[in-house]
GROMACS .gro file of C-alpha atoms in nm:
model
  413
    1UNK     CA    1   3.846  -1.528   1.597
    2UNK     CA    2   3.733  -1.246   1.823
    3UNK     CA    3   3.982  -1.135   2.089
    4UNK     CA    4   3.936  -1.240   2.452
    5UNK     CA    5   3.851  -0.884   2.550
    6UNK     CA    6   3.517  -0.903   2.366
    7UNK     CA    7   3.424  -1.241   2.512
    8UNK     CA    8   3.500  -1.116   2.864
    9UNK     CA    9   3.295  -0.803   2.796
   10UNK     CA   10   2.993  -1.006   2.679
   11UNK     CA   11   3.015  -1.241   2.978
   12UNK     CA   12   3.049  -0.952   3.223
   13UNK     CA   13   2.750  -0.780   3.063
   14UNK     CA   14   2.530  -1.087   3.107
   15UNK     CA   15   2.650  -1.158   3.463
   16UNK     CA   16   2.594  -0.797   3.568
   17UNK     CA   17   2.242  -0.793   3.434
   18UNK     CA   18   1.947  -0.892   3.649
   19UNK     CA   19   1.655  -1.090   3.521
   20UNK     CA   20   1.381  -0.943   3.303
   21UNK     CA   21   1.072  -1.112   3.438
   22UNK     CA   22   0.791  -1.018   3.198
   23UNK     CA   23   0.714  -0.812   2.890
   24UNK     CA   24   0.389  -0.631   2.809
   25UNK     CA   25   0.304  -0.472   2.473
   26UNK     CA   26   0.059  -0.181   2.511
   27UNK     CA   27  -0.112   0.019   2.237
   28UNK     CA   28  -0.160   0.397   2.240
   29UNK     CA   29  -0.501   0.364   2.407
   30UNK     CA   30  -0.346   0.186   2.706
   31UNK     CA   31  -0.469  -0.167   2.625
   32UNK     CA   32  -0.235  -0.464   2.677
   33UNK     CA   33  -0.257  -0.679   2.363
   34UNK     CA   34   0.035  -0.916   2.424
   35UNK     CA   35   0.225  -1.033   2.729
   36UNK     CA   36   0.514  -1.272   2.776
   37UNK     CA   37   0.631  -1.417   3.110
   38UNK     CA   38   0.963  -1.598   3.135
   39UNK     CA   39   0.909  -1.730   3.488
   40UNK     CA   40   0.578  -1.713   3.670
   41UNK     CA   41   0.288  -1.500   3.554
   42UNK     CA   42   0.308  -1.144   3.685
   43UNK     CA   43  -0.013  -0.971   3.783
   44UNK     CA   44  -0.095  -0.658   3.586
   45UNK     CA   45  -0.101  -0.478   3.920
   46UNK     CA   46   0.269  -0.479   4.016
   47UNK     CA   47   0.331  -0.262   4.324
   48UNK     CA   48   0.656  -0.436   4.422
   49UNK     CA   49   0.834  -0.442   4.086
   50UNK     CA   50   1.032  -0.202   3.869
   51UNK     CA   51   0.880  -0.102   3.532
   52UNK     CA   52   1.096   0.010   3.237
   53UNK     CA   53   0.944   0.099   2.901
   54UNK     CA   54   1.021   0.239   2.557
   55UNK     CA   55   0.783   0.394   2.302
   56UNK     CA   56   0.817   0.273   1.943
   57UNK     CA   57   0.572   0.318   1.657
   58UNK     CA   58   0.272   0.411   1.878
   59UNK     CA   59   0.343   0.110   2.101
   60UNK     CA   60   0.480   0.085   2.453
   61UNK     CA   61   0.711  -0.208   2.524
   62UNK     CA   62   0.708  -0.242   2.903
   63UNK     CA   63   0.931  -0.479   3.098
   64UNK     CA   64   0.881  -0.593   3.457
   65UNK     CA   65   1.194  -0.623   3.672
   66UNK     CA   66   1.214  -0.785   4.016
   67UNK     CA   67   1.522  -0.599   4.143
   68UNK     CA   68   1.736  -0.299   4.052
   69UNK     CA   69   1.909  -0.324   3.713
   70UNK     CA   70   2.106  -0.088   3.488
   71UNK     CA   71   1.813   0.078   3.305
   72UNK     CA   72   2.000   0.115   2.976
   73UNK     CA   73   2.050  -0.262   2.966
   74UNK     CA   74   1.675  -0.319   2.966
   75UNK     CA   75   1.604  -0.026   2.732
   76UNK     CA   76   1.852  -0.164   2.478
   77UNK     CA   77   1.687  -0.506   2.493
   78UNK     CA   78   1.340  -0.355   2.439
   79UNK     CA   79   1.467  -0.167   2.134
   80UNK     CA   80   1.616  -0.494   2.005
   81UNK     CA   81   1.273  -0.656   2.036
   82UNK     CA   82   1.112  -0.374   1.835
   83UNK     CA   83   1.392  -0.382   1.576
   84UNK     CA   84   1.358  -0.760   1.536
   85UNK     CA   85   0.981  -0.741   1.485
   86UNK     CA   86   1.031  -0.466   1.227
   87UNK     CA   87   1.302  -0.666   1.049
   88UNK     CA   88   1.087  -0.980   1.035
   89UNK     CA   89   0.752  -0.827   0.936
   90UNK     CA   90   0.836  -0.487   0.783
   91UNK     CA   91   0.688  -0.278   1.063
   92UNK     CA   92   0.629  -0.292   1.438
   93UNK     CA   93   0.256  -0.227   1.484
   94UNK     CA   94  -0.026  -0.381   1.684
   95UNK     CA   95  -0.195  -0.533   1.376
   96UNK     CA   96   0.128  -0.685   1.244
   97UNK     CA   97   0.210  -0.838   1.583
   98UNK     CA   98  -0.142  -0.982   1.618
   99UNK     CA   99  -0.125  -1.128   1.266
  100UNK     CA  100   0.207  -1.299   1.346
  101UNK     CA  101   0.158  -1.367   1.715
  102UNK     CA  102   0.295  -1.724   1.704
  103UNK     CA  103   0.624  -1.616   1.546
  104UNK     CA  104   0.648  -1.321   1.786
  105UNK     CA  105   0.622  -1.557   2.084
  106UNK     CA  106   0.882  -1.788   1.927
  107UNK     CA  107   1.118  -1.491   1.884
  108UNK     CA  108   1.070  -1.374   2.243
  109UNK     CA  109   1.138  -1.728   2.365
  110UNK     CA  110   1.474  -1.731   2.185
  111UNK     CA  111   1.575  -1.372   2.262
  112UNK     CA  112   1.553  -1.422   2.639
  113UNK     CA  113   1.648  -1.734   2.831
  114UNK     CA  114   1.507  -1.742   3.184
  115UNK     CA  115   1.501  -1.363   3.171
  116UNK     CA  116   1.855  -1.313   3.040
  117UNK     CA  117   1.934  -1.197   2.681
  118UNK     CA  118   2.043  -1.489   2.466
  119UNK     CA  119   2.004  -1.435   2.090
  120UNK     CA  120   1.933  -1.076   1.989
  121UNK     CA  121   2.103  -1.055   1.649
  122UNK     CA  122   1.858  -1.068   1.360
  123UNK     CA  123   2.070  -1.287   1.132
  124UNK     CA  124   2.118  -1.542   1.413
  125UNK     CA  125   1.746  -1.546   1.491
  126UNK     CA  126   1.663  -1.605   1.125
  127UNK     CA  127   1.860  -1.929   1.136
  128UNK     CA  128   1.648  -2.047   1.429
  129UNK     CA  129   1.309  -1.900   1.332
  130UNK     CA  130   1.257  -1.857   0.961
  131UNK     CA  131   1.086  -1.533   0.854
  132UNK     CA  132   0.728  -1.580   0.730
  133UNK     CA  133   0.625  -1.601   0.368
  134UNK     CA  134   0.305  -1.714   0.195
  135UNK     CA  135   0.434  -2.055   0.086
  136UNK     CA  136   0.577  -2.137   0.429
  137UNK     CA  137   0.254  -2.028   0.600
  138UNK     CA  138   0.051  -2.262   0.377
  139UNK     CA  139   0.287  -2.554   0.436
  140UNK     CA  140   0.286  -2.494   0.813
  141UNK     CA  141  -0.094  -2.486   0.815
  142UNK     CA  142  -0.123  -2.815   0.620
  143UNK     CA  143   0.151  -3.004   0.803
  144UNK     CA  144   0.117  -2.854   1.149
  145UNK     CA  145   0.486  -2.760   1.151
  146UNK     CA  146   0.634  -2.433   1.275
  147UNK     CA  147   0.893  -2.180   1.163
  148UNK     CA  148   1.147  -2.298   1.421
  149UNK     CA  149   1.461  -2.449   1.268
  150UNK     CA  150   1.596  -2.795   1.352
  151UNK     CA  151   1.957  -2.697   1.423
  152UNK     CA  152   2.133  -2.453   1.654
  153UNK     CA  153   2.267  -2.145   1.471
  154UNK     CA  154   2.635  -2.180   1.393
  155UNK     CA  155   2.704  -1.835   1.539
  156UNK     CA  156   2.590  -1.952   1.882
  157UNK     CA  157   2.874  -2.204   1.890
  158UNK     CA  158   3.152  -1.950   1.824
  159UNK     CA  159   3.307  -1.643   1.983
  160UNK     CA  160   3.127  -1.432   1.721
  161UNK     CA  161   2.761  -1.492   1.814
  162UNK     CA  162   2.637  -1.210   1.592
  163UNK     CA  163   2.761  -1.375   1.270
  164UNK     CA  164   2.674  -1.711   1.119
  165UNK     CA  165   2.942  -1.939   0.978
  166UNK     CA  166   2.971  -2.018   0.607
  167UNK     CA  167   2.828  -1.697   0.464
  168UNK     CA  168   2.869  -1.686   0.084
  169UNK     CA  169   2.785  -1.413  -0.167
  170UNK     CA  170   2.839  -1.380  -0.541
  171UNK     CA  171   2.879  -1.003  -0.503
  172UNK     CA  172   3.064  -0.900  -0.189
  173UNK     CA  173   2.981  -0.548  -0.073
  174UNK     CA  174   2.999  -0.325   0.233
  175UNK     CA  175   2.811   0.005   0.245
  176UNK     CA  176   2.795   0.258   0.528
  177UNK     CA  177   2.549   0.548   0.577
  178UNK     CA  178   2.659   0.831   0.806
  179UNK     CA  179   2.332   0.997   0.915
  180UNK     CA  180   2.326   1.307   1.135
  181UNK     CA  181   2.030   1.489   1.291
  182UNK     CA  182   2.058   1.850   1.408
  183UNK     CA  183   1.873   1.950   1.723
  184UNK     CA  184   1.879   2.328   1.759
  185UNK     CA  185   1.700   2.626   1.911
  186UNK     CA  186   1.748   2.963   1.737
  187UNK     CA  187   1.621   3.280   1.901
  188UNK     CA  188   1.441   3.566   1.732
  189UNK     CA  189   1.763   3.752   1.652
  190UNK     CA  190   1.917   3.444   1.483
  191UNK     CA  191   2.150   3.355   1.770
  192UNK     CA  192   2.198   2.986   1.843
  193UNK     CA  193   2.066   2.911   2.193
  194UNK     CA  194   2.126   2.538   2.179
  195UNK     CA  195   2.264   2.300   1.920
  196UNK     CA  196   2.383   1.941   1.909
  197UNK     CA  197   2.411   1.658   1.660
  198UNK     CA  198   2.284   1.302   1.699
  199UNK     CA  199   2.467   1.070   1.463
  200UNK     CA  200   2.443   0.707   1.358
  201UNK     CA  201   2.643   0.492   1.118
  202UNK     CA  202   2.418   0.235   0.953
  203UNK     CA  203   2.589  -0.058   0.783
  204UNK     CA  204   2.481  -0.299   0.511
  205UNK     CA  205   2.750  -0.567   0.496
  206UNK     CA  206   2.716  -0.869   0.267
  207UNK     CA  207   3.058  -1.033   0.270
  208UNK     CA  208   3.153  -1.398   0.234
  209UNK     CA  209   3.344  -1.589   0.499
  210UNK     CA  210   3.463  -1.424   0.820
  211UNK     CA  211   3.597  -1.078   0.721
  212UNK     CA  212   3.770  -0.857   0.975
  213UNK     CA  213   3.709  -0.488   0.896
  214UNK     CA  214   3.881  -0.167   1.003
  215UNK     CA  215   3.706   0.167   0.953
  216UNK     CA  216   3.901   0.486   1.021
  217UNK     CA  217   3.795   0.853   1.027
  218UNK     CA  218   3.977   1.171   0.930
  219UNK     CA  219   3.860   1.357   1.243
  220UNK     CA  220   3.725   1.111   1.504
  221UNK     CA  221   3.800   1.324   1.811
  222UNK     CA  222   3.504   1.555   1.751
  223UNK     CA  223   3.270   1.270   1.853
  224UNK     CA  224   3.122   1.256   2.203
  225UNK     CA  225   2.924   0.990   2.388
  226UNK     CA  226   2.985   0.708   2.140
  227UNK     CA  227   2.798   0.378   2.156
  228UNK     CA  228   2.895   0.070   1.955
  229UNK     CA  229   2.749  -0.252   1.823
  230UNK     CA  230   2.890  -0.543   2.031
  231UNK     CA  231   3.108  -0.646   1.736
  232UNK     CA  232   3.336  -0.340   1.777
  233UNK     CA  233   3.660  -0.389   1.971
  234UNK     CA  234   3.636  -0.111   2.225
  235UNK     CA  235   4.001  -0.114   2.338
  236UNK     CA  236   4.114  -0.051   1.980
  237UNK     CA  237   3.881   0.249   1.965
  238UNK     CA  238   4.011   0.384   2.297
  239UNK     CA  239   4.373   0.350   2.185
  240UNK     CA  240   4.354   0.456   1.818
  241UNK     CA  241   3.999   0.590   1.755
  242UNK     CA  242   3.960   0.323   1.486
  243UNK     CA  243   3.663   0.088   1.445
  244UNK     CA  244   3.785  -0.272   1.427
  245UNK     CA  245   3.519  -0.542   1.400
  246UNK     CA  246   3.394  -0.867   1.250
  247UNK     CA  247   3.056  -0.751   1.114
  248UNK     CA  248   2.717  -0.917   1.142
  249UNK     CA  249   2.572  -1.037   0.814
  250UNK     CA  250   2.326  -0.786   0.670
  251UNK     CA  251   2.197  -0.456   0.810
  252UNK     CA  252   2.295  -0.323   1.153
  253UNK     CA  253   2.383   0.000   1.337
  254UNK     CA  254   2.759   0.009   1.373
  255UNK     CA  255   2.772   0.306   1.612
  256UNK     CA  256   2.586   0.609   1.742
  257UNK     CA  257   2.740   0.934   1.866
  258UNK     CA  258   2.674   1.292   1.975
  259UNK     CA  259   2.850   1.615   1.892
  260UNK     CA  260   2.776   1.835   2.194
  261UNK     CA  261   3.020   2.123   2.145
  262UNK     CA  262   2.797   2.403   2.022
  263UNK     CA  263   3.079   2.579   1.838
  264UNK     CA  264   3.125   2.262   1.625
  265UNK     CA  265   2.759   2.244   1.516
  266UNK     CA  266   2.703   2.423   1.186
  267UNK     CA  267   2.353   2.566   1.133
  268UNK     CA  268   2.264   2.495   0.767
  269UNK     CA  269   1.991   2.759   0.716
  270UNK     CA  270   1.893   3.101   0.848
  271UNK     CA  271   1.537   3.223   0.894
  272UNK     CA  272   1.419   3.583   0.873
  273UNK     CA  273   1.073   3.597   1.022
  274UNK     CA  274   0.814   3.840   1.150
  275UNK     CA  275   0.487   3.718   1.299
  276UNK     CA  276   0.280   3.988   1.464
  277UNK     CA  277  -0.073   4.015   1.602
  278UNK     CA  278  -0.234   4.359   1.625
  279UNK     CA  279  -0.406   4.494   1.938
  280UNK     CA  280  -0.679   4.659   1.731
  281UNK     CA  281  -0.864   4.466   1.464
  282UNK     CA  282  -0.889   4.093   1.404
  283UNK     CA  283  -0.582   4.023   1.197
  284UNK     CA  284  -0.209   3.958   1.208
  285UNK     CA  285   0.087   3.956   0.971
  286UNK     CA  286   0.330   3.681   0.875
  287UNK     CA  287   0.652   3.717   0.674
  288UNK     CA  288   0.913   3.437   0.653
  289UNK     CA  289   1.223   3.403   0.436
  290UNK     CA  290   1.470   3.114   0.447
  291UNK     CA  291   1.822   3.103   0.304
  292UNK     CA  292   2.129   2.875   0.312
  293UNK     CA  293   2.390   2.939   0.580
  294UNK     CA  294   2.649   2.664   0.641
  295UNK     CA  295   2.578   2.395   0.381
  296UNK     CA  296   2.936   2.341   0.254
  297UNK     CA  297   2.810   2.401  -0.101
  298UNK     CA  298   2.548   2.123  -0.082
  299UNK     CA  299   2.181   2.165  -0.174
  300UNK     CA  300   1.915   2.178   0.097
  301UNK     CA  301   1.625   1.948   0.007
  302UNK     CA  302   1.286   1.854   0.156
  303UNK     CA  303   1.275   2.196   0.325
  304UNK     CA  304   0.959   2.262   0.524
  305UNK     CA  305   0.831   2.495   0.797
  306UNK     CA  306   0.565   2.388   1.048
  307UNK     CA  307   0.395   2.650   1.266
  308UNK     CA  308   0.142   2.557   1.537
  309UNK     CA  309  -0.070   2.873   1.542
  310UNK     CA  310  -0.261   3.004   1.846
  311UNK     CA  311  -0.617   2.870   1.875
  312UNK     CA  312  -0.757   3.218   1.811
  313UNK     CA  313  -0.624   3.216   1.451
  314UNK     CA  314  -0.917   3.138   1.221
  315UNK     CA  315  -0.748   3.131   0.881
  316UNK     CA  316  -0.440   3.231   0.681
  317UNK     CA  317  -0.431   3.425   0.355
  318UNK     CA  318  -0.071   3.388   0.239
  319UNK     CA  319   0.142   3.390  -0.076
  320UNK     CA  320   0.437   3.153  -0.121
  321UNK     CA  321   0.706   3.232  -0.380
  322UNK     CA  322   0.822   2.868  -0.361
  323UNK     CA  323   0.631   2.552  -0.279
  324UNK     CA  324   0.285   2.553  -0.124
  325UNK     CA  325   0.125   2.592   0.218
  326UNK     CA  326  -0.168   2.436   0.402
  327UNK     CA  327  -0.353   2.555   0.711
  328UNK     CA  328  -0.552   2.299   0.910
  329UNK     CA  329  -0.860   2.470   1.050
  330UNK     CA  330  -0.904   2.203   1.319
  331UNK     CA  331  -0.550   2.176   1.456
  332UNK     CA  332  -0.444   2.535   1.364
  333UNK     CA  333  -0.118   2.404   1.217
  334UNK     CA  334   0.037   2.588   0.921
  335UNK     CA  335   0.274   2.382   0.703
  336UNK     CA  336   0.485   2.540   0.431
  337UNK     CA  337   0.634   2.274   0.204
  338UNK     CA  338   0.921   2.437   0.013
  339UNK     CA  339   1.114   2.142  -0.131
  340UNK     CA  340   1.457   2.226  -0.275
  341UNK     CA  341   1.616   2.552  -0.160
  342UNK     CA  342   1.731   2.781  -0.442
  343UNK     CA  343   2.011   3.014  -0.313
  344UNK     CA  344   1.960   3.252  -0.609
  345UNK     CA  345   1.590   3.305  -0.533
  346UNK     CA  346   1.513   3.268  -0.164
  347UNK     CA  347   1.169   3.132  -0.074
  348UNK     CA  348   0.929   3.371   0.100
  349UNK     CA  349   0.589   3.326   0.262
  350UNK     CA  350   0.388   3.629   0.364
  351UNK     CA  351   0.034   3.753   0.409
  352UNK     CA  352  -0.234   3.805   0.671
  353UNK     CA  353  -0.376   3.596   0.954
  354UNK     CA  354  -0.745   3.616   1.047
  355UNK     CA  355  -0.797   3.633   1.423
  356UNK     CA  356  -1.111   3.564   1.624
  357UNK     CA  357  -1.270   3.900   1.708
  358UNK     CA  358  -1.338   4.009   2.063
  359UNK     CA  359  -1.054   3.811   2.222
  360UNK     CA  360  -0.715   3.936   2.343
  361UNK     CA  361  -0.424   3.894   2.103
  362UNK     CA  362  -0.204   3.585   2.168
  363UNK     CA  363   0.044   3.635   2.452
  364UNK     CA  364   0.326   3.450   2.275
  365UNK     CA  365   0.424   3.408   1.915
  366UNK     CA  366   0.452   3.050   1.786
  367UNK     CA  367   0.786   2.884   1.716
  368UNK     CA  368   0.883   2.755   1.371
  369UNK     CA  369   0.979   2.391   1.332
  370UNK     CA  370   1.220   2.340   1.041
  371UNK     CA  371   1.250   2.020   0.840
  372UNK     CA  372   1.532   1.962   0.590
  373UNK     CA  373   1.770   1.711   0.433
  374UNK     CA  374   2.117   1.757   0.284
  375UNK     CA  375   2.258   1.468   0.083
  376UNK     CA  376   2.628   1.378   0.087
  377UNK     CA  377   2.704   1.595   0.391
  378UNK     CA  378   2.772   1.516   0.755
  379UNK     CA  379   2.714   1.856   0.914
  380UNK     CA  380   2.960   1.777   1.196
  381UNK     CA  381   3.242   1.747   0.943
  382UNK     CA  382   3.292   1.376   1.017
  383UNK     CA  383   3.448   1.192   0.723
  384UNK     CA  384   3.541   0.829   0.671
  385UNK     CA  385   3.908   0.798   0.581
  386UNK     CA  386   3.927   0.435   0.465
  387UNK     CA  387   3.785   0.087   0.506
  388UNK     CA  388   4.023  -0.208   0.510
  389UNK     CA  389   3.942  -0.579   0.515
  390UNK     CA  390   4.153  -0.862   0.656
  391UNK     CA  391   4.103  -1.239   0.674
  392UNK     CA  392   3.963  -1.280   0.321
  393UNK     CA  393   4.135  -1.251  -0.018
  394UNK     CA  394   3.858  -1.113  -0.242
  395UNK     CA  395   3.808  -0.739  -0.305
  396UNK     CA  396   3.463  -0.617  -0.198
  397UNK     CA  397   3.262  -0.324  -0.332
  398UNK     CA  398   3.274  -0.045  -0.074
  399UNK     CA  399   3.083   0.278  -0.037
  400UNK     CA  400   2.999   0.556   0.211
  401UNK     CA  401   2.703   0.795   0.193
  402UNK     CA  402   2.632   1.095   0.413
  403UNK     CA  403   2.301   1.252   0.510
  404UNK     CA  404   2.214   1.548   0.731
  405UNK     CA  405   1.857   1.609   0.840
  406UNK     CA  406   1.674   1.824   1.092
  407UNK     CA  407   1.573   1.672   1.422
  408UNK     CA  408   1.410   1.910   1.670
  409UNK     CA  409   1.504   2.232   1.489
  410UNK     CA  410   1.312   2.527   1.636
  411UNK     CA  411   1.321   2.897   1.552
  412UNK     CA  412   1.162   3.133   1.805
  413UNK     CA  413   0.962   3.429   1.675
   0.00000   0.00000   0.00000
């Protein structure tokens, strides 16, 4: 049974929220290919309404609001819509939505009631609207039936609306992925101008019954700006910095967080670079070397460097000691795909750049965009201490994986 604090929080959230009137799905060419209205039909020319949108997978999800609302409330709901479509059909694209338009409308009808969020958890929705498969599609076509279930989801009748009742598994397991992205700007001298970490803990929980979990960290106070799945008891986090929750069944994001203190953000690689364009002649020079910096002994993988060259660069004649490079003559983008970083033999890319003759040399040098992954490392230093389960007697399989990857990681030249 969830504590009263969570029920009050959910009720207050719904009461505080104003109505979402309509939803438009727009492709990247600006065409509306699906619209849903929960009250009256809204004209596509809406001078007296508020518009809030998110961009997911080359699609805009745009909501129409009649009065002022907390924007993050609407943004979160729009992301839930995109996540649900992706969970049901594998991806959230225009073609997939058009191919499954009936189910999409059924989902939207259940996710919002008269403009207010009702059922937004994927496992609850799947009890009401069964995911499509070939056999079910054939049967529905022959019989004229739909994917909508005959009974109300059991979770909707309890204080734990995100979890259905009577879940049973032969193998009980709970796995957590701590994934961190580094956003950083490094200047030409190697000094960190800006750095922060965006983190998320993704959960895959397949446990029988109604388990009550507690997840603790060794160093939780380094986290800033945390955001939780509704299942997390926030007062317990405030008091003890422990995650206490009855989990949804299946995959979900348990929490997201930032690490904003620049002195706490480790930079995993260093870059020595020299890109120069000569005043005389139609050429330039490029020389780049990358090495490990603060990797805590872990291997840097999927290492790449992307350089958007000036439009006056015609071609690149380079030699890579590791990996391979490509230069797109149309977009002028140079990509050096290194792969795994070998600390004993640092990768180097150098050579000449052909420049269009008769034009001034570029005013600014391009920036390098770094891509990388480091397995089994949270670059912030965050570590899970232990996971405990209450309310059930079996012993589940438990596991935690860590991954660090580059977000917007730029090196100025």
